[in-house]
Amino acid sequence: MQVLAVTPEIYPLIKTGGLADVTGALPLALGQRGVATRTLIPGYPVVMAKFKKKKAATQYSSLQGGKASVHAVKIDGLDLLVLDAPHLFDRPGGPYVDAGGKDWPDNWRRFAALSQVGADIASGALAGFVPDIVHVHDWQAALTLAYMRYGAAVGVPSVITVHNLAFQGQFGASIFAELGLPPQAMALDGVEYYGGVGYLKAGLQAAWAITTVSPTYAQEIRSPQFGMGLDGLINSRSTDLFGIVNGIDPEIWNPVSDPYLVGKYAPTAPKSREPNKRAVEQRFGLGRDKGPIVCVISRLTWQKGIDILAGVVDEVVGAGARLAVLGSGDPGLEGALHAAAARHPGRVGVVVGYDEALSHVMQGGCDAILIPSRFEPCGLTQLYGLRYGCVPLVARTGGLADTVIDANEAAVAAGVATGILFAPESGPALVQAVRRMMTLYADRSAWAAMQKQGMKSDVSWDRSAVKYADLYKTLLARKAA
Ligand code: ADP
């Protein structure tokens, strides 16, 4: 089976969030099941720097305002199709924002171009490659399915994965004329959305199947509270809606061999995490004591509930926990956390920035990872936490609810608990959860048992890859019928 994936990010080349982890890991896991994936990605500078251009697989004399070409390359075991379009992608800054953090004003054009090329490849533009399935990720690739639907690739089965419904790619109606779609596409059952053009909406409408990254989130987005205005459409497609939890790369996230760790350790010996804990204390300026360190590794945003945490830091510290926060995002939240650190020297440490290496050391040394999200499509940091014996302390929502087993009395007695869940997403509930954690932590053998149980959880891609492969097969069977 041949799959064409289309994505704006892929680990290890370009990553701003969990989406990249998924698109980077899934092809490798599917490869072991006879599913070959080629992934179309934009030729950002960091991607172009990874290979020498040879003969293009296909070329465009004009693609959304400039010349473009597609290059077939293998990088880090990934079979990539890189869209080289300098007028769209050769610029500094992030994949979606300029160096000042502002969205590129032509994002609609950049990702329409990516999508157009995706649809061309779906219809056989590359010699010797006829995809059986097209699998697109998030709004940046979603328009692929509209180009397919109104073009030559209309009969190719397709999947759209929504990593976060909050990001929808909503633009004014004036761009429609430049998308190259036929006039009938500007309709309620096409790309039209609240009077403008909705990229994610168009993809949800056209996809054969819709997946999101956990079963609970798949249910949640059918409600007005989580549906972000798309719950009506998603409900109308509920028979084609699936929730498949993400996995993690067990090679990269392996405490036995993780090169970032100060001290490596086996799942059977969580005590050997100590050197990492000392390193975290040093890096975050935390005083040494016997109590637990709770960490946060996150975008600092409202979605992640960081404002909830900022509002109760004093109570969290009062309960006896130390806090190490790594993240960046909302400047107001960064300021609130810095202020909390200043109020609690030696008890609260904050590092603003994105630091992959430090995030590994924190998972390897902290006692718990706090994720107070208001909504969480899947979440990856709790999965790393499970694997590293860094006990998840998480809001009961989305993928967090699907992957962590709460340490209630029955679960502890049965030896199946892997973390602490709390609801609702509020300051008092968070503080209550921290107090519960302190009680559990005080019973050292019970805590170690919970760590070990978490480290035994299957958080690899294997199970999820089987589900994606099964979904692909179902769609192929539907096509044949
Ligand atoms: P989201 O994609 O919504 O940001 P996820 O939990 O799905 O949240 O994925 C976040 C990913 O980014 C994880 O791999 C996490 O370790 C990483 N991450 C987030 N913030 C930082 C940071 N400041 N430094 C290093 N890694 C981070």
Short mmCIF file of C-alpha atoms and ligand atoms in Angstrom, two decimals:
data_model
loop_
_atom_site.label_atom_id
_atom_site.label_comp_id
_atom_site.label_asym_id
_atom_site.label_seq_id
_atom_site.Cartn_x
_atom_site.Cartn_y
_atom_site.Cartn_z
CA MET A 1 0.00 0.00 0.00
CA GLN A 2 1.30 3.44 -0.95
CA VAL A 3 0.34 6.49 1.07
CA LEU A 4 0.93 10.12 0.22
CA ALA A 5 1.11 12.18 3.40
CA VAL A 6 0.95 15.97 3.25
CA THR A 7 2.10 17.97 6.27
CA PRO A 8 3.56 21.35 7.18
CA GLU A 9 5.91 19.81 9.78
CA ILE A 10 7.87 16.62 10.25
CA TYR A 11 10.28 15.56 12.99
CA PRO A 12 13.29 15.74 12.99
CA LEU A 13 13.40 18.37 10.25
CA ILE A 14 10.91 20.97 11.34
CA LYS A 15 8.75 20.96 14.46
CA THR A 16 6.61 23.41 16.37
CA GLY A 17 4.41 20.86 18.14
CA GLY A 18 3.14 17.33 18.46
CA LEU A 19 2.02 17.21 14.82
CA ALA A 20 5.66 16.91 13.74
CA ASP A 21 6.25 14.00 16.10
CA VAL A 22 3.31 12.16 14.57
CA THR A 23 4.20 12.74 10.92
CA GLY A 24 7.81 11.79 11.64
CA ALA A 25 7.05 8.58 13.53
CA LEU A 26 3.99 7.17 11.76
CA PRO A 27 5.71 6.38 8.42
CA LEU A 28 8.37 4.33 10.20
CA ALA A 29 5.79 2.37 12.22
CA LEU A 30 3.57 1.83 9.16
CA GLY A 31 6.58 0.75 7.11
CA GLN A 32 6.88 -2.33 9.30
CA ARG A 33 3.32 -3.22 8.33
CA GLY A 34 3.73 -3.09 4.57
CA VAL A 35 2.46 0.47 4.23
CA ALA A 36 4.89 2.76 2.41
CA THR A 37 4.51 6.49 3.06
CA ARG A 38 5.92 9.36 1.01
CA THR A 39 5.56 12.70 2.72
CA LEU A 40 5.17 16.03 0.96
CA ILE A 41 6.58 18.94 2.99
CA PRO A 42 7.41 22.58 2.28
CA GLY A 43 11.03 23.38 1.40
CA TYR A 44 11.76 25.65 4.36
CA PRO A 45 15.44 26.70 4.61
CA VAL A 46 16.19 24.05 7.27
CA VAL A 47 14.76 21.37 4.99
CA MET A 48 16.54 22.56 1.82
CA ALA A 49 19.84 22.65 3.73
CA LYS A 50 19.54 18.91 4.36
CA PHE A 51 20.10 17.74 0.78
CA LYS A 52 21.68 18.61 -2.56
CA LYS A 53 19.19 19.33 -5.30
CA LYS A 54 19.35 16.92 -8.20
CA LYS A 55 16.86 16.45 -11.01
CA ALA A 56 13.39 17.50 -9.88
CA ALA A 57 10.64 14.88 -9.72
CA THR A 58 8.28 17.48 -11.19
CA GLN A 59 8.37 21.20 -11.90
CA TYR A 60 6.01 24.18 -12.05
CA SER A 61 6.72 27.23 -14.20
CA SER A 62 4.23 29.07 -12.00
CA LEU A 63 2.86 27.93 -8.66
CA GLN A 64 1.10 30.65 -6.69
CA GLY A 65 3.31 33.35 -8.14
CA GLY A 66 6.68 31.73 -8.74
CA LYS A 67 8.64 28.78 -10.02
CA ALA A 68 8.58 25.59 -8.00
CA SER A 69 9.83 22.04 -8.09
CA VAL A 70 9.39 18.83 -6.11
CA HIS A 71 12.42 16.85 -4.97
CA ALA A 72 12.30 13.22 -3.92
CA VAL A 73 14.82 12.66 -1.12
CA LYS A 74 15.44 10.28 1.75
CA ILE A 75 16.37 11.92 5.04
CA ASP A 76 16.60 10.14 8.40
CA GLY A 77 14.76 7.12 7.04
CA LEU A 78 11.87 9.26 5.78
CA ASP A 79 10.82 9.18 2.15
CA LEU A 80 10.22 12.85 1.45
CA LEU A 81 8.87 14.94 -1.38
CA VAL A 82 10.14 18.45 -0.76
CA LEU A 83 8.31 21.35 -2.39
CA ASP A 84 11.00 23.85 -3.32
CA ALA A 85 9.20 27.15 -3.88
CA PRO A 86 11.56 29.91 -2.73
CA HIS A 87 9.00 32.69 -3.13
CA LEU A 88 6.83 30.92 -0.55
CA PHE A 89 9.14 29.06 1.80
CA ASP A 90 12.67 30.46 1.61
CA ARG A 91 12.47 32.96 4.43
CA PRO A 92 13.68 33.31 8.02
CA GLY A 93 11.43 32.85 11.04
CA GLY A 94 9.21 29.88 11.81
CA PRO A 95 7.13 27.80 9.41
CA TYR A 96 4.10 30.04 9.95
CA VAL A 97 5.44 33.23 11.50
CA ASP A 98 8.14 35.82 10.82
CA ALA A 99 11.07 36.49 13.12
CA GLY A 100 8.83 38.80 15.16
CA GLY A 101 6.29 36.02 15.73
CA LYS A 102 3.64 37.43 13.37
CA ASP A 103 1.78 35.16 10.94
CA TRP A 104 3.08 35.47 7.38
CA PRO A 105 0.38 37.46 5.58
CA ASP A 106 0.48 35.03 2.64
CA ASN A 107 0.04 31.85 4.69
CA TRP A 108 -3.11 31.15 2.73
CA ARG A 109 -1.06 31.18 -0.48
CA ARG A 110 1.84 29.16 0.92
CA PHE A 111 -0.37 26.32 2.10
CA ALA A 112 -2.71 26.45 -0.87
CA ALA A 113 0.41 25.83 -2.97
CA LEU A 114 1.43 22.88 -0.80
CA SER A 115 -2.08 21.48 -1.10
CA GLN A 116 -2.31 22.00 -4.83
CA VAL A 117 0.92 20.04 -5.31
CA GLY A 118 -0.42 17.34 -2.97
CA ALA A 119 -3.51 16.95 -5.14
CA ASP A 120 -1.38 16.87 -8.30
CA ILE A 121 0.74 14.05 -6.88
CA ALA A 122 -2.43 12.25 -5.82
CA SER A 123 -3.54 12.29 -9.43
CA GLY A 124 -0.26 10.84 -10.68
CA ALA A 125 2.00 13.85 -11.34
CA LEU A 126 5.09 11.93 -10.23
CA ALA A 127 6.27 9.18 -12.56
CA GLY A 128 5.98 5.76 -10.96
CA PHE A 129 4.03 6.87 -7.89
CA VAL A 130 0.30 6.28 -7.64
CA PRO A 131 -0.84 6.71 -4.05
CA ASP A 132 -3.62 4.43 -2.83
CA ILE A 133 -4.44 6.78 0.04
CA VAL A 134 -3.85 10.46 0.70
CA HIS A 135 -3.42 11.39 4.36
CA VAL A 136 -3.27 15.09 5.21
CA HIS A 137 -2.53 16.79 8.51
CA ASP A 138 -4.12 19.96 9.91
CA TRP A 139 -5.37 23.05 8.10
CA GLN A 140 -2.10 23.71 6.30
CA ALA A 141 -2.53 20.54 4.23
CA ALA A 142 -6.33 20.30 4.35
CA LEU A 143 -7.00 22.08 1.08
CA THR A 144 -5.33 19.14 -0.68
CA LEU A 145 -8.64 17.33 -0.28
CA ALA A 146 -10.58 20.19 -1.89
CA TYR A 147 -8.20 20.26 -4.87
CA MET A 148 -8.63 16.49 -5.13
CA ARG A 149 -12.38 16.63 -4.84
CA TYR A 150 -12.76 19.21 -7.61
CA GLY A 151 -9.96 17.75 -9.74
CA ALA A 152 -8.55 14.58 -11.26
CA ALA A 153 -7.89 12.78 -7.95
CA VAL A 154 -11.54 12.79 -6.90
CA GLY A 155 -11.68 9.00 -6.48
CA VAL A 156 -8.63 8.58 -4.26
CA PRO A 157 -9.52 7.67 -0.66
CA SER A 158 -8.41 10.29 1.82
CA VAL A 159 -7.89 10.83 5.52
CA ILE A 160 -7.54 14.09 7.39
CA THR A 161 -6.05 14.10 10.85
CA VAL A 162 -6.95 16.98 13.12
CA HIS A 163 -4.19 17.56 15.65
CA ASN A 164 -5.86 20.62 17.11
CA LEU A 165 -9.24 21.96 16.06
CA ALA A 166 -8.32 25.40 17.40
CA PHE A 167 -6.17 26.05 14.33
CA GLN A 168 -8.49 26.24 11.34
CA GLY A 169 -6.89 28.32 8.57
CA GLN A 170 -9.73 30.79 8.13
CA PHE A 171 -9.28 33.49 5.47
CA GLY A 172 -11.30 36.18 3.72
CA ALA A 173 -13.44 35.39 0.68
CA SER A 174 -11.22 37.55 -1.53
CA ILE A 175 -8.52 34.86 -1.70
CA PHE A 176 -10.86 32.38 -3.34
CA ALA A 177 -10.28 33.71 -6.86
CA GLU A 178 -6.57 32.93 -6.54
CA LEU A 179 -6.88 29.38 -5.28
CA GLY A 180 -7.56 27.92 -8.70
CA LEU A 181 -10.63 26.02 -7.51
CA PRO A 182 -13.79 25.97 -9.64
CA PRO A 183 -16.57 28.45 -8.70
CA GLN A 184 -18.83 25.70 -7.33
CA ALA A 185 -16.24 25.05 -4.58
CA MET A 186 -17.23 28.32 -2.90
CA ALA A 187 -20.29 26.72 -1.35
CA LEU A 188 -21.54 25.64 2.03
CA ASP A 189 -20.59 22.02 1.32
CA GLY A 190 -17.25 23.11 -0.17
CA VAL A 191 -14.63 25.52 1.10
CA GLU A 192 -16.94 28.36 2.15
CA TYR A 193 -16.95 28.99 5.90
CA TYR A 194 -18.71 31.89 7.63
CA GLY A 195 -18.50 33.98 4.46
CA GLY A 196 -14.79 33.33 3.97
CA VAL A 197 -12.64 30.35 3.03
CA GLY A 198 -11.99 27.70 5.68
CA TYR A 199 -9.10 25.36 4.93
CA LEU A 200 -9.69 22.89 7.73
CA LYS A 201 -13.41 23.06 7.14
CA ALA A 202 -12.88 22.24 3.46
CA GLY A 203 -10.77 19.24 4.40
CA LEU A 204 -13.29 17.97 6.94
CA GLN A 205 -15.99 18.24 4.32
CA ALA A 206 -14.09 16.41 1.59
CA ALA A 207 -12.21 13.71 3.54
CA TRP A 208 -13.31 10.10 3.27
CA ALA A 209 -12.37 9.71 6.91
CA ILE A 210 -11.57 12.14 9.71
CA THR A 211 -9.28 11.17 12.51
CA THR A 212 -8.23 12.97 15.58
CA VAL A 213 -5.56 12.01 18.01
CA SER A 214 -7.54 10.44 20.84
CA PRO A 215 -10.96 8.82 21.26
CA THR A 216 -12.02 11.26 23.98
CA TYR A 217 -11.11 14.30 21.87
CA ALA A 218 -13.00 12.76 18.94
CA GLN A 219 -16.10 12.76 21.12
CA GLU A 220 -15.42 16.16 22.69
CA ILE A 221 -15.19 18.00 19.35
CA ARG A 222 -18.78 17.01 18.59
CA SER A 223 -19.90 19.40 21.35
CA PRO A 224 -20.16 23.21 21.14
CA GLN A 225 -17.71 23.52 24.04
CA PHE A 226 -14.85 21.88 22.13
CA GLY A 227 -16.10 22.07 18.54
CA MET A 228 -14.80 25.59 17.86
CA GLY A 229 -17.70 26.28 15.51
CA LEU A 230 -17.14 23.07 13.55
CA ASP A 231 -19.16 20.74 15.81
CA GLY A 232 -22.14 20.81 13.44
CA LEU A 233 -20.04 19.67 10.49
CA ILE A 234 -18.17 17.12 12.59
CA ASN A 235 -21.43 15.68 13.88
CA SER A 236 -22.72 15.36 10.35
CA ARG A 237 -19.63 13.24 9.61
CA SER A 238 -19.64 11.26 12.83
CA THR A 239 -19.79 7.87 11.11
CA ASP A 240 -16.46 8.68 9.45
CA LEU A 241 -14.84 10.05 12.61
CA PHE A 242 -12.19 8.08 14.49
CA GLY A 243 -9.93 8.74 17.46
CA ILE A 244 -6.48 7.16 17.38
CA VAL A 245 -4.06 7.97 20.18
CA ASN A 246 -0.56 9.06 19.22
CA GLY A 247 2.47 7.02 20.13
CA ILE A 248 6.00 8.14 20.78
CA ASP A 249 9.31 7.12 19.27
CA PRO A 250 10.67 4.52 21.67
CA GLU A 251 14.22 4.97 20.35
CA ILE A 252 14.35 8.72 20.94
CA TRP A 253 12.48 8.51 24.23
CA ASN A 254 14.28 5.69 25.97
CA PRO A 255 15.68 6.31 29.47
CA VAL A 256 18.08 3.39 29.03
CA SER A 257 19.93 5.04 26.15
CA ASP A 258 18.81 8.70 26.02
CA PRO A 259 22.00 10.69 25.28
CA TYR A 260 20.54 13.86 26.81
CA LEU A 261 20.20 12.28 30.25
CA VAL A 262 22.78 12.98 32.91
CA GLY A 263 22.03 9.54 34.32
CA LYS A 264 20.47 6.79 32.22
CA TYR A 265 18.28 4.22 33.96
CA ALA A 266 16.27 1.07 33.45
CA PRO A 267 12.49 0.98 34.01
CA THR A 268 13.08 -1.39 36.90
CA ALA A 269 15.30 1.10 38.71
CA PRO A 270 13.55 4.47 38.93
CA LYS A 271 15.83 5.37 41.87
CA SER A 272 18.64 5.80 39.35
CA ARG A 273 16.84 8.93 38.14
CA GLU A 274 18.57 10.90 40.93
CA PRO A 275 21.42 12.45 38.84
CA ASN A 276 18.82 13.93 36.52
CA LYS A 277 16.91 15.34 39.47
CA ARG A 278 20.10 17.01 40.73
CA ALA A 279 20.63 18.46 37.23
CA VAL A 280 17.10 19.86 37.19
CA GLU A 281 17.62 21.43 40.63
CA GLN A 282 20.77 23.13 39.38
CA ARG A 283 19.36 24.33 36.08
CA PHE A 284 16.20 25.75 37.68
CA GLY A 285 17.89 27.10 40.80
CA LEU A 286 15.87 24.83 43.09
CA GLY A 287 17.01 24.07 46.59
CA ARG A 288 17.65 20.44 47.47
CA ASP A 289 15.16 18.57 49.57
CA LYS A 290 13.43 15.23 49.78
CA GLY A 291 10.17 16.42 48.26
CA PRO A 292 8.96 16.02 44.69
CA ILE A 293 9.70 18.31 41.77
CA VAL A 294 6.71 18.90 39.51
CA CYS A 295 7.62 20.00 36.00
CA VAL A 296 5.80 21.70 33.16
CA ILE A 297 7.09 21.36 29.56
CA SER A 298 4.67 23.23 27.41
CA ARG A 299 3.62 26.05 25.21
CA LEU A 300 2.63 28.73 27.71
CA THR A 301 -0.93 29.35 26.57
CA TRP A 302 -4.53 29.46 27.70
CA GLN A 303 -5.19 26.09 26.04
CA LYS A 304 -2.53 24.49 28.20
CA GLY A 305 -4.12 25.97 31.33
CA ILE A 306 -0.93 27.79 32.26
CA ASP A 307 -2.96 30.73 33.54
CA ILE A 308 -4.72 28.32 35.92
CA LEU A 309 -1.35 27.19 37.23
CA ALA A 310 -0.01 30.75 37.48
CA GLY A 311 -3.00 31.62 39.67
CA VAL A 312 -2.26 28.90 42.25
CA VAL A 313 1.54 28.64 42.37
CA ASP A 314 1.54 29.83 45.99
CA GLU A 315 -0.79 27.00 47.02
CA VAL A 316 1.20 24.44 45.01
CA VAL A 317 4.38 25.50 46.78
CA GLY A 318 2.48 25.65 50.07
CA ALA A 319 1.50 22.01 49.59
CA GLY A 320 5.21 21.13 49.55
CA ALA A 321 5.98 20.75 45.85
CA ARG A 322 8.79 22.40 43.93
CA LEU A 323 8.03 23.58 40.42
CA ALA A 324 10.24 23.61 37.27
CA VAL A 325 8.68 25.22 34.23
CA LEU A 326 10.12 25.06 30.70
CA GLY A 327 8.15 26.78 27.98
CA SER A 328 7.45 29.80 25.91
CA GLY A 329 4.39 31.53 24.59
CA ASP A 330 2.10 34.19 25.97
CA PRO A 331 4.32 37.02 27.34
CA GLY A 332 1.80 37.74 30.11
CA LEU A 333 2.03 34.14 31.32
CA GLU A 334 5.82 34.15 31.08
CA GLY A 335 5.76 37.26 33.27
CA ALA A 336 3.37 35.71 35.79
CA LEU A 337 5.60 32.64 36.11
CA HIS A 338 8.75 34.73 36.49
CA ALA A 339 6.99 36.68 39.24
CA ALA A 340 6.07 33.40 40.97
CA ALA A 341 9.70 32.28 40.77
CA ALA A 342 10.78 35.58 42.33
CA ARG A 343 8.27 35.07 45.17
CA HIS A 344 9.50 31.52 45.80
CA PRO A 345 13.27 31.40 45.36
CA GLY A 346 14.55 27.84 45.47
CA ARG A 347 11.02 26.45 45.13
CA VAL A 348 9.97 27.63 41.68
CA GLY A 349 12.26 27.84 38.63
CA VAL A 350 11.34 29.01 35.14
CA VAL A 351 13.27 28.65 31.89
CA VAL A 352 11.70 30.46 28.97
CA GLY A 353 12.52 28.99 25.58
CA TYR A 354 12.40 25.77 23.61
CA ASP A 355 15.03 23.30 24.74
CA GLU A 356 14.75 19.70 23.55
CA ALA A 357 17.73 18.49 25.59
CA LEU A 358 16.49 20.04 28.82
CA SER A 359 13.03 18.58 28.27
CA HIS A 360 14.56 15.09 28.30
CA VAL A 361 16.49 15.74 31.51
CA MET A 362 13.30 17.03 33.15
CA GLN A 363 11.35 13.92 32.17
CA GLY A 364 14.24 11.87 33.50
CA GLY A 365 14.60 13.72 36.80
CA CYS A 366 11.33 15.31 37.87
CA ASP A 367 8.81 13.33 39.90
CA ALA A 368 5.68 14.47 38.13
CA ILE A 369 4.71 16.32 34.97
CA LEU A 370 1.80 18.70 35.33
CA ILE A 371 -0.53 19.25 32.35
CA PRO A 372 -3.53 21.40 33.36
CA SER A 373 -4.89 21.75 29.79
CA ARG A 374 -8.36 23.08 29.10
CA PHE A 375 -8.41 20.81 26.10
CA GLU A 376 -5.77 18.40 24.84
CA PRO A 377 -6.28 16.54 21.55
CA CYS A 378 -3.72 13.91 22.57
CA GLY A 379 -0.74 15.35 24.36
CA LEU A 380 2.71 13.84 24.13
CA THR A 381 4.44 15.01 27.26
CA GLN A 382 2.34 12.73 29.47
CA LEU A 383 3.41 9.80 27.27
CA TYR A 384 7.08 10.72 27.68
CA GLY A 385 6.38 11.11 31.39
CA LEU A 386 4.90 7.60 31.59
CA ARG A 387 7.93 6.14 29.85
CA TYR A 388 10.39 8.05 32.05
CA GLY A 389 8.76 7.48 35.43
CA CYS A 390 7.76 11.14 35.62
CA VAL A 391 4.23 10.63 36.88
CA PRO A 392 1.56 12.52 34.89
CA LEU A 393 -0.56 14.93 36.91
CA VAL A 394 -3.12 15.92 34.30
CA ALA A 395 -6.50 17.43 33.57
CA ARG A 396 -9.18 14.86 32.70
CA THR A 397 -9.65 15.88 29.08
CA GLY A 398 -8.96 14.56 25.58
CA GLY A 399 -5.93 12.32 25.19
CA LEU A 400 -4.86 12.93 28.77
CA ALA A 401 -7.98 11.09 29.96
CA ASP A 402 -7.30 8.27 27.49
CA THR A 403 -3.69 7.60 28.41
CA VAL A 404 -3.39 8.05 32.18
CA ILE A 405 -5.04 5.80 34.78
CA ASP A 406 -5.94 7.76 37.89
CA ALA A 407 -4.53 6.67 41.22
CA ASN A 408 -7.87 6.30 42.94
CA GLU A 409 -8.02 3.79 45.77
CA ALA A 410 -9.26 0.93 43.63
CA ALA A 411 -6.65 1.51 40.92
CA VAL A 412 -3.83 1.76 43.46
CA ALA A 413 -5.02 -1.44 45.17
CA ALA A 414 -5.17 -3.23 41.82
CA GLY A 415 -1.72 -1.90 40.88
CA VAL A 416 -2.91 -0.33 37.64
CA ALA A 417 -2.62 3.40 38.48
CA THR A 418 -0.20 5.41 36.35
CA GLY A 419 -0.91 9.03 37.31
CA ILE A 420 -3.29 11.57 38.75
CA LEU A 421 -6.27 13.01 36.90
CA PHE A 422 -8.22 16.05 37.99
CA ALA A 423 -11.35 17.86 36.90
CA PRO A 424 -12.60 20.44 36.28
CA GLU A 425 -9.72 22.47 34.86
CA SER A 426 -9.59 24.93 37.72
CA GLY A 427 -7.19 26.25 40.32
CA PRO A 428 -8.81 24.50 43.31
CA ALA A 429 -8.93 21.14 41.49
CA LEU A 430 -5.28 21.52 40.49
CA VAL A 431 -4.22 22.29 44.05
CA GLN A 432 -6.29 19.37 45.31
CA ALA A 433 -4.49 17.11 42.81
CA VAL A 434 -1.09 18.34 43.99
CA ARG A 435 -2.11 17.57 47.60
CA ARG A 436 -3.18 14.09 46.50
CA MET A 437 0.19 13.70 44.80
CA MET A 438 2.02 14.70 48.01
CA THR A 439 0.15 12.01 49.94
CA LEU A 440 0.93 9.38 47.33
CA TYR A 441 4.56 10.51 47.15
CA ALA A 442 4.97 10.11 50.88
CA ASP A 443 4.38 6.38 50.49
CA ARG A 444 7.64 5.70 48.71
CA SER A 445 6.95 2.10 47.70
CA ALA A 446 3.47 2.91 46.41
CA TRP A 447 4.92 5.80 44.40
CA ALA A 448 7.65 3.59 42.93
CA ALA A 449 4.99 1.03 42.01
CA MET A 450 3.05 3.71 40.17
CA GLN A 451 6.19 4.85 38.35
CA LYS A 452 6.98 1.32 37.28
CA GLN A 453 3.42 0.71 36.15
CA GLY A 454 3.59 3.84 33.99
CA MET A 455 6.90 2.76 32.53
CA LYS A 456 5.24 -0.50 31.48
CA SER A 457 2.44 1.29 29.58
CA ASP A 458 2.52 0.71 25.86
CA VAL A 459 3.05 4.20 24.50
CA SER A 460 4.77 3.12 21.29
CA TRP A 461 3.40 3.65 17.81
CA ASP A 462 2.74 -0.05 17.29
CA ARG A 463 -0.86 -0.11 18.43
CA SER A 464 -1.75 3.15 16.73
CA ALA A 465 -0.04 2.20 13.48
CA VAL A 466 -2.21 -0.94 13.34
CA LYS A 467 -5.30 1.26 13.68
CA TYR A 468 -4.21 3.62 10.90
CA ALA A 469 -3.34 0.67 8.65
CA ASP A 470 -6.77 -0.86 9.36
CA LEU A 471 -8.47 2.44 8.53
CA TYR A 472 -6.57 2.66 5.24
CA LYS A 473 -7.65 -0.90 4.42
CA THR A 474 -11.29 -0.09 5.21
CA LEU A 475 -11.18 2.89 2.86
CA LEU A 476 -9.62 0.85 0.08
CA ALA A 477 -12.35 -1.74 0.52
CA ARG A 478 -14.97 1.02 0.36
CA LYS A 479 -13.42 2.27 -2.87
CA ALA A 480 -13.49 -1.20 -4.37
CA ALA A 481 -17.14 -1.76 -3.37
P1 ADP B 1 1.21 20.67 21.48
O1 ADP B 1 1.50 20.00 20.19
O2 ADP B 1 -0.22 21.08 21.67
O3 ADP B 1 2.15 21.81 21.79
P2 ADP B 1 1.99 18.13 22.66
O4 ADP B 1 2.09 17.68 24.07
O5 ADP B 1 1.20 17.28 21.74
O6 ADP B 1 1.46 19.63 22.68
O7 ADP B 1 3.44 18.23 22.03
C1 ADP B 1 4.36 19.18 22.48
C2 ADP B 1 5.75 18.72 22.08
O8 ADP B 1 6.65 19.82 22.16
C3 ADP B 1 6.33 17.66 22.98
O9 ADP B 1 7.24 16.88 22.23
C4 ADP B 1 7.08 18.50 24.04
O10 ADP B 1 8.10 17.79 24.68
C5 ADP B 1 7.61 19.60 23.20
N1 ADP B 1 7.79 20.88 23.89
C6 ADP B 1 6.85 21.80 24.22
N2 ADP B 1 7.41 22.88 24.78
C7 ADP B 1 8.73 22.65 24.83
C8 ADP B 1 9.86 23.41 25.28
N3 ADP B 1 9.72 24.63 25.79
N4 ADP B 1 11.09 22.87 25.15
C9 ADP B 1 11.24 21.63 24.63
N5 ADP B 1 10.22 20.87 24.17
C10 ADP B 1 8.99 21.37 24.27
#
